[in-house]
Amino acid sequence: MRINRVFEALSHPVRRQILTLLKAGPMSAGELAEHFDLTKPTLSVHFNKLREAELVAIERRGTSLIYHLNMSILEEALGGLLGTRDQTP
Amino acid sequence: MRINRVFEALSHPVRRQILTLLKAGPMSAGELAEHFDLTKPTLSVHFNKLREAELVAIERRGTSLIYHLNMSILEEALGGLLGTRDQTP
DNA sequence: ACTCTAATTAGATATTTTTCTAAATATGAA
DNA sequence: TTCATATTTAGAAAAATATCTAATTAGAGT
């Protein structure tokens, strides 16, 4: 896990909102995009950052790409910072 | 708590390392600066972002400013995203 | 093969963030 | 008051990020 990518990904409110939406269950790029006042290409860039951080995984179904939340990475990253273990890079 | 400021503050590796250093106990700005290959003004900017996010508190002792970790804000912010805030055993 | 839908990548621009040097502020001691 | 130490603030340049429009890729159905 690249801890730096995870926290960088979490730093934007849109990306945190995407994760929150995905807590309810997997969703396609288009469905996610409906929740924001941004163009699809812009959202696509946000999806990509979340994917690089492994905070989401992708599954293709037909022409749609379904995004799934990867809760374990979130737990690892945040728990690592909260814990007493030395996290110095 | 401005959740956005907290995650923005956590997005930079230097600032996360500052928090990690402060886990061991309060430290002055100068002592913290010794751990980095950056100028003091640059570190000062990082301290300020952590302070605005209320992730650290400041106490003055003589000419030194002592930084303290504010663990509760960290727990609130990260716990809020994990959705584990209300799990009291 | 052609067309439609879903989504991404490319390229450009605007905004934000990081970092530095130089100058300023605050405190304590001589 | 003057000096020294610790740290911050100001201003500017460099680097990174976010956003848009236009073009491209991928799959499904006709």
Short mmCIF file of N, CA, C and O (backbone and C1' of nucleotides) in Angstrom, two decimals, chain D residues 3-24:
data_model
loop_
_atom_site.label_atom_id
_atom_site.label_comp_id
_atom_site.label_asym_id
_atom_site.label_seq_id
_atom_site.Cartn_x
_atom_site.Cartn_y
_atom_site.Cartn_z
P DC D 3 23.28 46.30 20.06
"O5'" DC D 3 23.24 44.74 20.44
"C5'" DC D 3 23.86 44.30 21.64
"C4'" DC D 3 23.54 42.84 21.86
"C3'" DC D 3 23.55 42.01 20.57
"O3'" DC D 3 24.35 40.86 20.80
"C1'" DC D 3 21.51 41.69 21.76
P DA D 4 24.70 39.86 19.57
"O5'" DA D 4 23.85 38.58 19.98
"C5'" DA D 4 23.90 38.09 21.33
"C4'" DA D 4 22.90 36.97 21.48
"C3'" DA D 4 22.79 36.06 20.27
"O3'" DA D 4 22.80 34.71 20.71
"C1'" DA D 4 20.67 36.93 20.79
P DT D 5 22.68 33.49 19.65
"O5'" DT D 5 21.18 33.01 19.93
"C5'" DT D 5 20.77 32.73 21.28
"C4'" DT D 5 19.32 32.27 21.27
"C3'" DT D 5 18.99 31.25 20.18
"O3'" DT D 5 18.22 30.22 20.75
"C1'" DT D 5 17.54 33.10 20.01
P DA D 6 17.77 28.93 19.92
"O5'" DA D 6 16.26 29.29 19.60
"C5'" DA D 6 15.33 29.47 20.67
"C4'" DA D 6 13.95 29.71 20.10
"C3'" DA D 6 13.58 28.77 18.95
"O3'" DA D 6 12.29 28.22 19.21
"C1'" DA D 6 13.30 31.02 18.28
P DT D 7 11.68 27.09 18.27
"O5'" DT D 7 10.79 27.97 17.25
"C5'" DT D 7 9.81 28.85 17.80
"C4'" DT D 7 9.33 29.82 16.76
"C3'" DT D 7 8.85 29.20 15.45
"O3'" DT D 7 7.44 29.10 15.48
"C1'" DT D 7 9.91 31.31 15.19
P DT D 8 6.57 28.72 14.20
"O5'" DT D 8 6.16 30.14 13.61
"C5'" DT D 8 5.65 31.12 14.51
"C4'" DT D 8 5.52 32.46 13.80
"C3'" DT D 8 4.64 32.40 12.55
"O3'" DT D 8 3.60 33.36 12.68
"C1'" DT D 8 6.74 33.44 12.08
P DT D 9 2.45 33.48 11.54
"O5'" DT D 9 3.00 34.64 10.57
"C5'" DT D 9 3.13 35.97 11.06
"C4'" DT D 9 3.63 36.87 9.94
"C3'" DT D 9 2.78 36.82 8.65
"O3'" DT D 9 2.59 38.17 8.24
"C1'" DT D 9 5.03 36.39 8.14
P DA D 10 1.68 38.48 6.94
"O5'" DA D 10 2.77 38.80 5.81
"C5'" DA D 10 3.94 39.58 6.11
"C4'" DA D 10 4.67 39.95 4.84
"C3'" DA D 10 3.82 39.92 3.57
"O3'" DA D 10 4.25 40.97 2.72
"C1'" DA D 10 5.56 38.33 3.38
P DG D 11 3.49 41.33 1.34
"O5'" DG D 11 4.46 40.68 0.23
"C5'" DG D 11 5.86 40.93 0.29
"C4'" DG D 11 6.56 40.20 -0.83
"C3'" DG D 11 5.70 40.04 -2.09
"O3'" DG D 11 6.55 40.24 -3.22
"C1'" DG D 11 6.37 37.92 -1.33
P DA D 12 5.99 40.20 -4.75
"O5'" DA D 12 6.82 38.96 -5.33
"C5'" DA D 12 8.22 38.86 -5.05
"C4'" DA D 12 8.73 37.53 -5.56
"C3'" DA D 12 8.15 37.12 -6.92
"O3'" DA D 12 9.17 36.54 -7.71
"C1'" DA D 12 7.73 35.43 -5.32
P DA D 13 8.96 36.23 -9.25
"O5'" DA D 13 9.42 34.71 -9.34
"C5'" DA D 13 10.60 34.29 -8.67
"C4'" DA D 13 10.62 32.78 -8.59
"C3'" DA D 13 10.22 32.09 -9.90
"O3'" DA D 13 11.12 31.03 -10.15
"C1'" DA D 13 8.81 31.37 -8.13
P DA D 14 10.96 30.05 -11.40
"O5'" DA D 14 10.45 28.71 -10.71
"C5'" DA D 14 11.19 28.15 -9.64
"C4'" DA D 14 10.51 26.89 -9.16
"C3'" DA D 14 10.16 25.90 -10.26
"O3'" DA D 14 10.46 24.60 -9.76
"C1'" DA D 14 8.20 26.50 -9.09
P DA D 15 10.36 23.29 -10.71
"O5'" DA D 15 9.07 22.59 -10.09
"C5'" DA D 15 9.01 22.37 -8.68
"C4'" DA D 15 7.64 21.84 -8.32
"C3'" DA D 15 7.13 20.75 -9.24
"O3'" DA D 15 6.82 19.63 -8.45
"C1'" DA D 15 5.48 22.42 -8.93
P DA D 16 6.18 18.29 -9.09
"O5'" DA D 16 4.66 18.46 -8.66
"C5'" DA D 16 4.35 18.73 -7.30
"C4'" DA D 16 2.85 18.96 -7.15
"C3'" DA D 16 1.98 17.86 -7.77
"O3'" DA D 16 1.00 17.52 -6.81
"C1'" DA D 16 1.30 19.99 -8.55
P DT D 17 -0.07 16.38 -7.09
"O5'" DT D 17 -1.39 17.23 -7.39
"C5'" DT D 17 -1.71 18.30 -6.54
"C4'" DT D 17 -3.07 18.86 -6.88
"C3'" DT D 17 -4.11 17.86 -7.39
"O3'" DT D 17 -5.31 18.12 -6.68
"C1'" DT D 17 -3.84 19.62 -8.95
P DA D 18 -6.65 17.32 -6.95
"O5'" DA D 18 -7.43 18.32 -7.93
"C5'" DA D 18 -7.68 19.64 -7.50
"C4'" DA D 18 -8.61 20.34 -8.47
"C3'" DA D 18 -9.78 19.50 -8.99
"O3'" DA D 18 -10.95 20.31 -9.00
"C1'" DA D 18 -8.46 20.26 -10.80
P DT D 19 -12.36 19.67 -9.37
"O5'" DT D 19 -12.59 20.13 -10.88
"C5'" DT D 19 -12.73 21.51 -11.18
"C4'" DT D 19 -12.58 21.76 -12.65
"C3'" DT D 19 -13.45 20.89 -13.55
"O3'" DT D 19 -14.66 21.56 -13.85
"C1'" DT D 19 -11.26 21.24 -14.45
P DC D 20 -15.81 20.86 -14.75
"O5'" DC D 20 -15.43 21.27 -16.25
"C5'" DC D 20 -15.39 22.65 -16.60
"C4'" DC D 20 -14.70 22.83 -17.94
"C3'" DC D 20 -15.34 22.01 -19.07
"O3'" DC D 20 -16.13 22.83 -19.90
"C1'" DC D 20 -12.94 21.77 -19.05
P DT D 21 -17.11 22.09 -20.99
"O5'" DT D 21 -16.14 21.90 -22.24
"C5'" DT D 21 -15.59 23.05 -22.91
"C4'" DT D 21 -14.74 22.58 -24.08
"C3'" DT D 21 -15.49 21.77 -25.14
"O3'" DT D 21 -14.99 22.13 -26.42
"C1'" DT D 21 -13.73 20.47 -24.26
P DA D 22 -15.66 21.49 -27.77
"O5'" DA D 22 -14.58 20.37 -28.14
"C5'" DA D 22 -13.21 20.75 -28.27
"C4'" DA D 22 -12.40 19.55 -28.73
"C3'" DA D 22 -13.09 18.67 -29.78
"O3'" DA D 22 -12.12 18.25 -30.73
"C1'" DA D 22 -12.57 17.37 -27.89
P DA D 23 -12.49 17.22 -31.95
"O5'" DA D 23 -11.78 15.86 -31.47
"C5'" DA D 23 -10.40 15.91 -31.12
"C4'" DA D 23 -9.96 14.55 -30.61
"C3'" DA D 23 -10.35 13.38 -31.52
"O3'" DA D 23 -9.24 12.50 -31.64
"C1'" DA D 23 -11.15 13.00 -29.33
P DT D 24 -9.36 11.14 -32.48
"O5'" DT D 24 -9.45 10.03 -31.31
"C5'" DT D 24 -8.46 10.01 -30.29
"C4'" DT D 24 -8.73 8.87 -29.33
"C3'" DT D 24 -9.01 7.53 -30.01
"O3'" DT D 24 -8.13 6.56 -29.47
"C1'" DT D 24 -10.69 8.03 -28.40
#
